């Protein structure tokens, strides 16, 4: 991802509606109690920071050097406030996740992938890589726009979201219509439980998928 795209994502991640829906998604998971969370394709780090605030030892990874540099600066600035927990970031891509998970950190209690699957060429394979890094009894959190994420639906929700940067919703819906992740791929996972949530007036969905205690 170029420095320009990283700036665009940073702008989007600071839109109140975008922050709210991702905060809600993170809060679908149990309180962290210093358990581990890896946010894959973290961009400028919004979900990683929310995971840290939710009590996790949170690591964001992304192959984009510009995004990771931005995420690191934002997290360091916020960490100067003693009420904020510190998130960590590293340049790495999904294919390195298994290695990361089996080395220093061990597999993570929570793996998240927000708006990641849709940008990857082989979504089913990516899902299996994410799932492999989830600890037994841990969780995979996926957040993706739903089939409702269309320009006209976004337009009709506009008056219900905070004014600041709400045009970002139009841009997001325009960019994502006709590029929706088919949720049937989640059924291939050997899961103990799958919960689905509707966010942002149904324009976005979150899946919380729990792994069996022992496989
Ligand atoms: C659409 S952005 C989403 C950013 C952030 N998760 C969010 O929800 O705002 C997709 C992100 O995935 C990253 N990405 C692309 N290919 C990747 C890969 N193979 N492994 C991990 N991240 C990847 C991009 O660099 C980009 O930051």
XYZ file of N, CA, C and O in Angstrom, residues 2-211:
840
model
N 0.568 2.211 -0.843
C 1.378 3.415 -0.937
C 1.133 4.330 0.264
O 0.161 4.147 1.008
N 2.023 5.339 0.403
C 1.854 6.304 1.494
C 0.511 7.032 1.338
O -0.161 7.337 2.324
N 0.105 7.255 0.082
C -1.164 7.944 -0.189
C -2.353 7.106 0.298
O -3.253 7.617 0.956
N -2.320 5.795 -0.011
C -3.421 4.924 0.444
C -3.437 4.843 1.967
O -4.508 4.804 2.580
N -2.254 4.800 2.578
C -2.193 4.728 4.050
C -2.840 5.984 4.638
O -3.584 5.915 5.618
N -2.592 7.144 3.998
C -3.195 8.401 4.489
C -4.710 8.352 4.335
O -5.457 8.792 5.211
N -5.158 7.789 3.207
C -6.603 7.690 2.969
C -7.251 6.801 4.039
O -8.300 7.145 4.609
N -6.599 5.672 4.349
C -7.165 4.785 5.374
C -7.133 5.420 6.747
O -8.018 5.204 7.566
N -6.112 6.223 6.989
C -6.031 6.906 8.288
C -7.189 7.905 8.415
O -7.803 8.037 9.468
N -7.499 8.560 7.308
C -8.619 9.517 7.282
C -9.937 8.778 7.527
O -10.758 9.201 8.342
N -10.093 7.633 6.852
C -11.319 6.835 7.025
C -11.413 6.318 8.464
O -12.477 6.392 9.093
N -10.306 5.811 9.001
C -10.333 5.235 10.362
C -10.643 6.284 11.431
O -11.052 5.936 12.532
N -10.439 7.570 11.109
C -10.741 8.618 12.092
C -12.162 9.169 11.932
O -12.561 10.072 12.657
N -12.934 8.615 10.990
C -14.340 9.036 10.851
C -15.128 8.431 12.024
O -15.021 7.222 12.278
N -15.913 9.241 12.754
C -16.611 8.710 13.934
C -17.457 7.462 13.664
O -17.453 6.530 14.458
N -18.167 7.405 12.521
C -19.008 6.215 12.274
C -18.140 4.969 12.137
O -18.506 3.873 12.579
N -16.954 5.134 11.536
C -16.041 4.006 11.302
C -15.434 3.544 12.632
O -15.339 2.348 12.915
N -15.070 4.550 13.461
C -14.536 4.214 14.786
C -15.599 3.488 15.609
O -15.313 2.466 16.234
N -16.814 4.023 15.611
C -17.882 3.435 16.438
C -18.141 1.979 16.076
O -18.243 1.121 16.941
N -18.243 1.711 14.793
C -18.607 0.341 14.419
C -17.479 -0.630 14.743
O -17.729 -1.771 15.142
N -16.223 -0.182 14.608
C -15.107 -1.082 14.928
C -14.924 -1.242 16.443
O -14.551 -2.311 16.917
N -15.244 -0.181 17.194
C -15.210 -0.306 18.662
C -16.255 -1.337 19.103
O -15.987 -2.221 19.908
N -17.451 -1.226 18.497
C -18.516 -2.196 18.828
C -18.082 -3.617 18.475
O -18.329 -4.558 19.224
N -17.421 -3.763 17.334
C -16.982 -5.107 16.908
C -15.982 -5.682 17.921
O -16.090 -6.842 18.329
N -15.031 -4.859 18.356
C -14.023 -5.329 19.325
C -14.699 -5.726 20.636
O -14.349 -6.727 21.267
N -15.724 -4.963 21.020
C -16.387 -5.236 22.297
C -17.287 -6.477 22.246
O -17.849 -6.878 23.268
N -17.403 -7.099 21.077
C -18.118 -8.375 20.992
C -17.307 -9.509 21.626
O -17.835 -10.569 21.945
N -15.996 -9.254 21.781
C -15.108 -10.265 22.358
C -15.036 -10.099 23.871
O -15.243 -8.982 24.372
N -14.730 -11.182 24.613
C -14.590 -11.032 26.067
C -13.462 -10.051 26.398
O -12.552 -9.854 25.586
N -13.503 -9.456 27.598
C -12.418 -8.563 28.038
C -11.101 -9.350 28.035
O -11.071 -10.526 28.415
N -10.024 -8.670 27.588
C -8.794 -9.379 27.272
C -8.009 -9.966 28.426
O -7.432 -11.040 28.301
N -7.930 -9.242 29.540
C -7.157 -9.740 30.664
C -5.739 -10.130 30.237
O -5.215 -11.170 30.626
N -5.158 -9.278 29.392
C -3.776 -9.460 28.884
C -3.589 -10.705 28.016
O -2.464 -11.164 27.816
N -4.668 -11.248 27.485
C -4.530 -12.313 26.486
C -4.027 -11.680 25.177
O -4.005 -10.461 25.045
N -3.687 -12.525 24.202
C -3.075 -11.991 22.976
C -4.103 -11.800 21.860
O -5.054 -12.581 21.722
N -3.868 -10.741 21.078
C -4.751 -10.406 19.934
C -3.841 -9.970 18.788
O -2.999 -9.085 18.970
N -3.989 -10.577 17.638
C -3.260 -10.112 16.439
C -4.287 -9.615 15.429
O -5.210 -10.344 15.040
N -4.117 -8.354 15.038
C -5.010 -7.720 14.057
C -4.281 -7.754 12.705
O -3.284 -7.057 12.510
N -4.780 -8.584 11.791
C -4.086 -8.809 10.515
C -4.613 -7.833 9.461
O -5.823 -7.700 9.287
N -3.685 -7.156 8.762
C -4.089 -6.122 7.804
C -4.625 -4.916 8.554
O -5.664 -4.351 8.230
N -3.857 -4.508 9.585
C -4.341 -3.490 10.548
C -4.406 -2.087 9.955
O -5.059 -1.211 10.536
N -3.727 -1.853 8.801
C -3.686 -0.478 8.272
C -3.113 0.442 9.344
O -2.183 0.074 10.073
N -3.678 1.640 9.510
C -3.139 2.568 10.529
C -3.506 2.211 11.986
O -3.287 3.019 12.884
N -4.079 1.030 12.220
C -4.080 0.473 13.573
C -5.296 0.699 14.452
O -5.233 0.426 15.658
N -6.414 1.116 13.872
C -7.586 1.430 14.704
C -8.038 0.247 15.569
O -8.170 0.358 16.798
N -8.261 -0.901 14.928
C -8.786 -2.062 15.668
C -7.748 -2.573 16.667
O -8.092 -2.990 17.779
N -6.482 -2.499 16.311
C -5.420 -2.933 17.249
C -5.474 -2.079 18.503
O -5.354 -2.587 19.623
N -5.657 -0.778 18.327
C -5.718 0.113 19.511
C -6.952 -0.201 20.365
O -6.878 -0.242 21.586
N -8.088 -0.455 19.706
C -9.292 -0.812 20.476
C -9.076 -2.130 21.230
O -9.541 -2.292 22.352
N -8.375 -3.070 20.591
C -8.113 -4.369 21.251
C -7.260 -4.141 22.504
O -7.507 -4.738 23.552
N -6.266 -3.253 22.397
C -5.417 -2.947 23.566
C -6.269 -2.302 24.669
O -6.141 -2.652 25.846
N -7.145 -1.393 24.263
C -8.027 -0.747 25.256
C -8.973 -1.754 25.904
O -9.415 -1.565 27.024
N -9.259 -2.825 25.160
C -10.184 -3.844 25.669
C -9.435 -4.864 26.545
O -9.984 -5.894 26.911
N -8.161 -4.587 26.810
C -7.411 -5.406 27.770
C -6.514 -6.468 27.155
O -5.981 -7.321 27.862
N -6.319 -6.421 25.835
C -5.478 -7.436 25.182
C -4.051 -6.939 24.997
O -3.805 -5.734 24.866
N -3.141 -7.886 24.937
C -1.789 -7.614 24.476
C -1.909 -7.636 22.948
O -1.995 -8.705 22.339
N -2.017 -6.448 22.352
C -2.442 -6.361 20.948
C -1.292 -6.043 20.000
O -0.511 -5.122 20.236
N -1.230 -6.826 18.912
C -0.224 -6.619 17.870
C -0.945 -6.439 16.539
O -1.791 -7.269 16.173
N -0.611 -5.370 15.823
C -1.164 -5.161 14.479
C -0.099 -5.482 13.455
O 1.047 -5.045 13.599
N -0.470 -6.256 12.426
C 0.497 -6.520 11.349
C -0.088 -6.101 10.005
O -1.296 -6.187 9.779
N 0.791 -5.624 9.147
C 0.367 -5.180 7.815
C 1.630 -5.136 6.943
O 2.686 -4.726 7.433
N 1.517 -5.549 5.668
C 2.713 -5.481 4.809
C 3.069 -4.050 4.402
O 4.154 -3.811 3.876
N 2.186 -3.101 4.642
C 2.437 -1.721 4.223
C 3.312 -0.986 5.251
O 2.876 -0.737 6.384
N 4.517 -0.641 4.810
C 5.465 0.053 5.689
C 4.870 1.407 6.116
O 4.960 1.809 7.278
N 4.223 2.093 5.163
C 3.650 3.419 5.466
C 2.546 3.296 6.524
O 2.459 4.122 7.444
N 1.703 2.270 6.414
C 0.618 2.099 7.399
C 1.177 1.788 8.777
O 0.683 2.312 9.788
N 2.187 0.921 8.822
C 2.743 0.533 10.127
C 3.455 1.727 10.770
O 3.355 1.945 11.986
N 4.125 2.540 9.948
C 4.790 3.737 10.502
C 3.724 4.657 11.110
O 3.881 5.178 12.228
N 2.611 4.822 10.394
C 1.526 5.685 10.870
C 0.899 5.112 12.146
O 0.679 5.825 13.128
N 0.638 3.818 12.137
C 0.022 3.154 13.300
C 0.918 3.303 14.534
O 0.423 3.563 15.640
N 2.213 3.181 14.334
C 3.156 3.256 15.458
C 3.156 4.656 16.061
O 3.094 4.815 17.285
N 3.176 5.671 15.205
C 3.185 7.055 15.698
C 1.889 7.358 16.454
O 1.911 7.914 17.562
N 0.750 6.969 15.875
C -0.546 7.247 16.537
C -0.587 6.565 17.904
O -0.953 7.171 18.910
N -0.181 5.294 17.952
C -0.258 4.552 19.223
C 0.693 5.162 20.255
O 0.360 5.231 21.440
N 1.885 5.614 19.791
C 2.827 6.213 20.749
C 2.277 7.511 21.312
O 2.387 7.787 22.500
N 1.666 8.315 20.463
C 1.077 9.574 20.941
C -0.026 9.300 21.955
O -0.087 9.937 23.004
N -0.870 8.326 21.640
C -1.977 8.021 22.561
C -1.475 7.414 23.865
O -2.047 7.650 24.924
N -0.369 6.667 23.783
C 0.133 5.981 24.979
C 0.688 6.963 26.008
O 0.920 6.594 27.152
N 0.906 8.233 25.567
C 1.366 9.233 26.543
C 0.264 9.542 27.550
O 0.519 10.062 28.623
N -0.970 9.219 27.166
C -2.080 9.336 28.104
C -2.107 8.053 28.948
O -2.286 6.961 28.406
N -1.890 8.165 30.259
C -1.761 6.952 31.075
C -2.990 6.054 31.089
O -2.903 4.892 31.481
N -4.144 6.571 30.620
C -5.331 5.698 30.624
C -5.359 4.809 29.362
O -6.220 3.957 29.216
N -4.438 5.063 28.453
C -4.446 4.288 27.203
C -3.482 3.104 27.292
O -2.392 3.233 27.832
N -3.876 1.965 26.752
C -2.981 0.812 26.680
C -2.222 0.885 25.373
O -2.731 1.389 24.387
N -1.034 0.349 25.378
C -0.207 0.484 24.189
C -0.338 -0.719 23.251
O -0.216 -1.856 23.680
N -0.605 -0.416 21.990
C -0.641 -1.470 20.984
C 0.726 -1.522 20.313
O 1.456 -0.529 20.288
N 1.068 -2.676 19.756
C 2.341 -2.806 19.040
C 2.067 -3.132 17.572
O 1.008 -3.693 17.248
N 3.045 -2.799 16.732
C 2.841 -2.977 15.298
C 4.086 -3.557 14.654
O 5.205 -3.291 15.111
N 3.866 -4.298 13.583
C 4.994 -4.907 12.882
C 4.656 -5.060 11.396
O 3.511 -5.393 11.045
N 5.664 -4.807 10.539
C 5.455 -5.026 9.097
C 5.502 -6.537 8.852
O 6.536 -7.174 9.089
N 4.409 -7.100 8.433
C 4.343 -8.549 8.142
C 3.044 -8.799 7.392
O 2.085 -8.040 7.540
N 3.022 -9.842 6.590
C 1.747 -10.138 5.934
C 1.169 -11.453 6.430
O 1.779 -12.150 7.251
N -0.004 -11.741 5.929
C -0.761 -12.898 6.402
C 0.050 -14.183 6.317
O -0.032 -15.026 7.212
N 0.842 -14.328 5.252
C 1.585 -15.581 5.095
C 2.606 -15.771 6.213
O 3.054 -16.879 6.463
N 2.991 -14.691 6.895
C 3.960 -14.803 7.999
C 3.254 -15.035 9.334
O 3.913 -15.178 10.362
N 1.944 -15.066 9.304
C 1.185 -15.131 10.560
C 1.458 -16.408 11.340
O 1.668 -16.378 12.553
N 1.496 -17.532 10.631
C 1.691 -18.814 11.316
C 3.033 -18.807 12.029
O 3.151 -19.224 13.180
N 4.045 -18.271 11.323
C 5.383 -18.203 11.902
C 5.395 -17.283 13.127
O 5.908 -17.639 14.185
N 4.765 -16.100 12.955
C 4.676 -15.144 14.075
C 3.964 -15.785 15.262
O 4.387 -15.665 16.402
N 2.885 -16.474 14.935
C 2.046 -17.049 15.989
C 2.749 -18.194 16.697
O 2.563 -18.397 17.879
N 3.597 -18.958 15.939
C 4.212 -20.116 16.586
C 5.544 -19.766 17.247
O 6.104 -20.579 17.969
N 6.064 -18.563 16.986
C 7.326 -18.169 17.623
C 7.094 -17.580 18.981
O 6.559 -18.193 19.874
N 7.419 -16.274 18.997
C 7.469 -15.558 20.264
C 6.110 -15.499 20.977
O 6.013 -15.730 22.182
N 5.089 -15.240 20.194
C 3.795 -14.977 20.829
C 2.959 -16.226 21.062
O 2.033 -16.207 21.848
N 3.281 -17.283 20.364
C 2.371 -18.432 20.376
C 1.166 -18.045 19.544
O 1.036 -16.879 19.163
N 0.286 -18.963 19.249
C -0.927 -18.599 18.524
C -1.699 -17.604 19.383
O -1.535 -17.568 20.588
N -2.525 -16.783 18.758
C -3.190 -15.718 19.527
C -4.568 -16.166 20.017
O -5.226 -17.004 19.408
N -4.995 -15.564 21.125
C -6.336 -15.835 21.654
C -7.394 -15.240 20.736
O -8.486 -15.777 20.624
N -7.053 -14.102 20.121
C -7.972 -13.514 19.135
C -7.157 -13.113 17.899
O -6.099 -12.501 18.013
N -7.675 -13.497 16.740
C -7.142 -13.003 15.461
C -8.273 -12.180 14.851
O -9.423 -12.640 14.805
N -7.968 -10.965 14.416
C -8.994 -10.181 13.728
C -8.542 -9.841 12.315
O -7.336 -9.692 12.056
N -9.519 -9.731 11.433
C -9.250 -9.334 10.049
C -10.438 -8.469 9.619
O -11.547 -8.981 9.408
N -10.210 -7.172 9.553
C -11.295 -6.238 9.227
C -11.057 -5.668 7.832
O -9.994 -5.087 7.575
N -12.008 -5.847 6.969
C -11.884 -5.403 5.572
C -10.598 -5.918 4.950
O -9.965 -5.223 4.145
N -10.210 -7.136 5.317
C -8.999 -7.735 4.748
C -9.352 -8.760 3.667
O -8.810 -8.705 2.561
N -10.284 -9.689 3.990
C -10.535 -10.802 3.056
C -10.869 -10.285 1.655
O -10.416 -10.843 0.660
N -11.634 -9.204 1.580
C -12.085 -8.712 0.275
C -10.946 -8.192 -0.598
O -11.110 -8.094 -1.810
N -9.806 -7.855 0.018
C -8.714 -7.327 -0.807
C -7.727 -8.436 -1.216
O -6.747 -8.164 -1.909
N -7.999 -9.674 -0.773
C -7.057 -10.756 -1.068
C -7.563 -11.628 -2.225
O -8.765 -11.837 -2.363
N -6.649 -12.164 -3.040
C -7.079 -12.930 -4.219
C -7.743 -14.255 -3.865
O -8.704 -14.655 -4.513
N -7.248 -14.953 -2.823
C -7.826 -16.254 -2.460
C -8.374 -16.158 -1.033
O -7.674 -16.390 -0.051
N -9.660 -15.822 -0.928
C -10.269 -15.554 0.386
C -10.348 -16.821 1.235
O -10.127 -16.770 2.445
N -10.668 -17.946 0.593
C -10.809 -19.197 1.360
C -9.465 -19.595 1.965
O -9.382 -19.986 3.130
N -8.416 -19.457 1.170
C -7.088 -19.818 1.680
C -6.666 -18.861 2.813
O -6.139 -19.278 3.844
N -6.953 -17.572 2.621
C -6.613 -16.572 3.643
C -7.345 -16.874 4.950
O -6.781 -16.788 6.042
N -8.609 -17.280 4.812
C -9.400 -17.602 6.007
C -8.758 -18.768 6.765
O -8.667 -18.739 7.999
N -8.293 -19.792 6.029
C -7.665 -20.937 6.700
C -6.372 -20.513 7.395
O -6.053 -21.005 8.482
N -5.638 -19.573 6.791
C -4.395 -19.093 7.426
C -4.710 -18.334 8.722
O -4.028 -18.486 9.731
N -5.761 -17.532 8.679
C -6.170 -16.794 9.884
C -6.594 -17.775 10.977
O -6.200 -17.668 12.133
N -7.387 -18.760 10.556
C -7.951 -19.728 11.511
C -6.845 -20.559 12.175
O -6.920 -20.878 13.363
N -5.822 -20.892 11.387
C -4.724 -21.720 11.910
C -3.988 -21.012 13.050
O -3.377 -21.658 13.898
N -4.052 -19.694 13.075
C -3.317 -18.939 14.100
C -4.151 -18.697 15.365
O -3.668 -18.097 16.321
N -5.408 -19.145 15.356
C -6.268 -18.961 16.548
C -6.001 -20.094 17.539
O -6.016 -21.270 17.160
N -5.758 -19.748 18.785
C -5.541 -20.763 19.828
C -6.811 -21.585 20.059
O -7.920 -21.048 19.872
N -6.688 -22.828 20.540
C -7.894 -23.571 20.943
C -8.695 -22.730 21.930
O -8.130 -22.070 22.803
N -9.997 -22.715 21.765
C -10.911 -21.913 22.590
C -10.774 -20.394 22.345
O -11.360 -19.599 23.068
N -9.965 -20.025 21.356
C -9.812 -18.607 20.991
C -10.841 -18.213 19.926
O -11.721 -19.006 19.562
N -10.697 -16.986 19.445
C -11.716 -16.428 18.542
C -11.098 -15.833 17.270
O -10.012 -15.249 17.319
N -11.862 -15.939 16.196
C -11.547 -15.199 14.971
C -12.639 -14.148 14.798
O -13.831 -14.476 14.840
N -12.229 -12.891 14.670
C -13.193 -11.798 14.418
C -13.007 -11.326 12.982
O -11.912 -10.901 12.605
N -14.074 -11.416 12.217
C -14.056 -10.908 10.830
C -15.057 -9.759 10.747
O -16.204 -9.899 11.215
N -14.659 -8.650 10.163
C -15.584 -7.532 9.914
C -15.501 -7.207 8.421
O -14.401 -6.988 7.896
N -16.647 -7.225 7.777
C -16.686 -6.944 6.329
C -17.991 -6.234 5.978
O -19.026 -6.498 6.610
N -17.981 -5.373 4.987
C -19.241 -4.828 4.473
C -20.183 -5.947 4.024
O -19.731 -6.987 3.540
N -21.483 -5.743 4.212
C -22.486 -6.731 3.796
C -22.948 -6.401 2.372
O -22.550 -5.379 1.800
N -23.846 -7.253 1.873
C -24.371 -6.987 0.520
C -25.226 -5.712 0.495
O -25.571 -5.197 -0.563
N -25.585 -5.199 1.699
C -26.347 -3.939 1.784
C -25.462 -2.710 1.555
O -25.971 -1.597 1.436
N -24.152 -2.916 1.540
C -23.230 -1.782 1.399
C -23.235 -1.294 -0.053
O -22.358 -1.630 -0.858
N -24.276 -0.542 -0.375
C -24.416 0.026 -1.711
C -24.600 1.524 -1.548
O -25.095 1.995 -0.517
N -24.221 2.241 -2.582
C -24.222 3.700 -2.503
C -25.582 4.250 -2.059
O -25.667 5.104 -1.171
N -26.672 3.699 -2.626
C -27.981 4.274 -2.281
C -28.356 3.999 -0.821
O -28.969 4.821 -0.155
N -27.966 2.811 -0.290
C -28.250 2.506 1.123
C -27.402 3.382 2.040
O -27.875 3.842 3.079
N -26.152 3.582 1.662
C -25.263 4.432 2.466
C -25.836 5.849 2.507
O -25.878 6.498 3.557
N -26.313 6.285 1.368
C -26.888 7.638 1.269
C -28.066 7.779 2.225
O -28.206 8.770 2.935
N -28.912 6.730 2.288
C -30.107 6.861 3.139
C -29.766 6.758 4.637
O -30.581 7.115 5.472
N -28.572 6.294 4.971
C -28.160 6.230 6.398
C -27.428 7.496 6.839
O -27.156 7.667 8.032
N -27.074 8.337 5.889
C -26.155 9.449 6.182
C -26.613 10.323 7.342
O -25.822 10.724 8.180
N -27.947 10.631 7.381
C -28.421 11.549 8.418
C -28.394 10.903 9.805
O -28.590 11.585 10.803
N -28.140 9.603 9.877
C -28.134 8.925 11.186
C -26.731 8.754 11.754
O -26.574 8.164 12.824
N -25.714 9.199 11.048
C -24.349 9.044 11.576
C -23.766 10.431 11.867
O -24.248 11.432 11.327
N -22.727 10.501 12.738
C -22.148 11.816 13.046
C -21.688 12.531 11.772
O -21.226 11.895 10.822
N -21.830 13.860 11.808
C -21.544 14.651 10.599
C -20.085 14.560 10.140
O -19.799 14.506 8.956
N -19.179 14.512 11.127
C -17.757 14.584 10.782
C -17.355 13.413 9.863
O -17.551 12.255 10.212
N -16.830 13.725 8.715
C -16.325 12.749 7.734
C -17.379 11.739 7.289
O -17.044 10.594 6.935
N -18.661 12.132 7.321
C -19.640 11.120 6.914
C -19.584 10.831 5.421
O -20.053 9.786 4.974
N -18.988 11.748 4.650
C -18.847 11.470 3.214
C -17.961 10.224 3.004
O -18.017 9.584 1.947
N -17.167 9.872 4.032
C -16.324 8.666 3.921
C -17.186 7.414 3.736
O -16.761 6.450 3.108
N -18.420 7.447 4.265
C -19.299 6.281 4.103
C -19.702 6.123 2.632
O -19.784 5.010 2.109
N -19.924 7.258 1.971
C -20.290 7.182 0.545
C -19.125 6.610 -0.260
O -19.303 5.749 -1.129
N -17.935 7.081 0.083
C -16.735 6.616 -0.622
C -16.538 5.115 -0.386
O -16.258 4.352 -1.319
N -16.711 4.700 0.867
C -16.527 3.289 1.227
C -17.545 2.418 0.486
O -17.195 1.380 -0.089
N -18.811 2.855 0.467
C -19.850 2.045 -0.183
C -19.616 1.982 -1.694
O -19.791 0.932 -2.319
N -19.165 3.068 -2.242
C -18.882 3.091 -3.684
C -17.736 2.131 -4.007
O -17.783 1.375 -4.972
N -16.714 2.150 -3.139
C -15.541 1.301 -3.387
C -15.857 -0.183 -3.189
O -15.253 -1.035 -3.825
N -16.823 -0.491 -2.295
C -17.033 -1.893 -1.944
C -18.249 -2.546 -2.579
O -18.406 -3.766 -2.473
N -19.159 -1.771 -3.211
C -20.327 -2.458 -3.767
C -19.841 -3.417 -4.854
O -18.879 -3.144 -5.561
N -20.469 -4.580 -4.912
C -20.064 -5.666 -5.816
C -18.737 -6.318 -5.433
O -18.162 -7.054 -6.223
N -18.227 -6.042 -4.258
C -17.032 -6.754 -3.779
C -17.282 -7.180 -2.333
O -16.747 -6.602 -1.393
N -18.137 -8.171 -2.190
C -18.589 -8.608 -0.873
C -18.087 -10.026 -0.617
O -18.105 -10.859 -1.519
N -17.649 -10.276 0.600
C -17.162 -11.616 0.957
C -18.360 -12.555 1.139
O -19.308 -12.231 1.850
N -18.291 -13.714 0.481
C -19.365 -14.708 0.572
C -19.230 -15.454 1.911
O -18.260 -16.173 2.134
N -20.246 -15.266 2.781
C -20.104 -15.794 4.144
C -20.156 -17.317 4.215
O -19.860 -17.897 5.249
N -20.489 -17.983 3.112
C -20.521 -19.447 3.166
C -19.114 -20.008 3.427
O -18.981 -21.129 3.902
N -18.068 -19.224 3.156
C -16.708 -19.749 3.399
C -16.462 -19.999 4.895
O -15.648 -20.826 5.251
N -17.197 -19.311 5.771
C -16.970 -19.502 7.213
C -17.432 -20.883 7.672
O -16.988 -21.384 8.684
N -18.366 -21.466 6.911
C -18.882 -22.790 7.306
C -17.819 -23.871 7.138
O -17.953 -24.968 7.663
N -16.757 -23.573 6.404
C -15.705 -24.589 6.218
C -14.835 -24.742 7.451
O -14.059 -25.670 7.558
N -14.960 -23.788 8.376
C -14.094 -23.843 9.558
C -14.651 -24.842 10.564
O -15.861 -24.966 10.718
N -13.719 -25.498 11.246
C -14.105 -26.469 12.266
C -14.348 -25.703 13.571
O -13.518 -25.715 14.472
N -15.501 -25.036 13.631
C -15.713 -24.122 14.747
C -16.616 -24.716 15.822
O -17.430 -25.600 15.557
N -16.469 -24.151 17.046
C -17.348 -24.566 18.132
C -18.628 -23.732 18.081
O -19.703 -24.204 18.423
N -18.473 -22.478 17.673
C -19.633 -21.561 17.701
C -19.371 -20.425 16.720
O -18.241 -19.940 16.618
N -20.404 -20.006 16.008
C -20.255 -18.842 15.135
C -21.414 -17.880 15.408
O -22.571 -18.282 15.417
N -21.053 -16.626 15.717
C -22.087 -15.620 15.967
C -21.933 -14.519 14.920
O -20.812 -14.113 14.606
N -23.055 -14.056 14.425
C -23.031 -13.019 13.380
C -23.753 -11.781 13.887
O -24.807 -11.895 14.526
N -23.204 -10.625 13.627
C -23.776 -9.364 14.104
C -23.913 -8.402 12.939
O -23.074 -8.369 12.037
N -24.947 -7.588 13.062
C -25.184 -6.562 12.057
C -24.741 -5.216 12.649
O -25.136 -4.876 13.764
N -23.920 -4.481 11.924
C -23.417 -3.190 12.407
C -23.737 -2.112 11.370
O -23.946 -2.418 10.190
N -23.700 -0.875 11.816
C -23.904 0.276 10.928
C -25.145 0.095 10.033
O -25.045 0.057 8.801
N -26.287 -0.089 10.691
C -27.587 -0.213 10.000
C -27.594 -1.352 8.968
O -28.245 -1.261 7.929
N -26.825 -2.392 9.269
C -26.815 -3.561 8.383
C -25.857 -3.444 7.205
O -25.747 -4.365 6.397
N -25.143 -2.324 7.122
C -24.204 -2.174 5.991
C -22.937 -3.004 6.208
O -22.190 -3.289 5.265
N -22.707 -3.351 7.475
C -21.477 -4.085 7.830
C -21.886 -5.278 8.688
O -22.850 -5.209 9.452
N -21.126 -6.386 8.533
C -21.365 -7.548 9.394
C -20.086 -7.949 10.114
O -18.985 -7.759 9.586
N -20.277 -8.489 11.312
C -19.130 -9.021 12.068
C -19.427 -10.470 12.386
O -20.564 -10.818 12.719
N -18.414 -11.298 12.281
C -18.523 -12.716 12.638
C -17.532 -12.992 13.767
O -16.343 -12.638 13.647
N -18.032 -13.578 14.839
C -17.165 -13.994 15.940
C -17.207 -15.523 15.943
O -18.259 -16.116 16.192
N -16.073 -16.125 15.618
C -16.040 -17.582 15.428
C -15.100 -18.181 16.481
O -13.919 -17.815 16.538
N -15.652 -19.058 17.302
C -14.844 -19.617 18.397
C -14.350 -21.012 18.014
O -15.094 -21.811 17.448
N -13.086 -21.249 18.353
C -12.492 -22.555 18.060
C -12.822 -23.553 19.168
O -13.034 -23.142 20.311
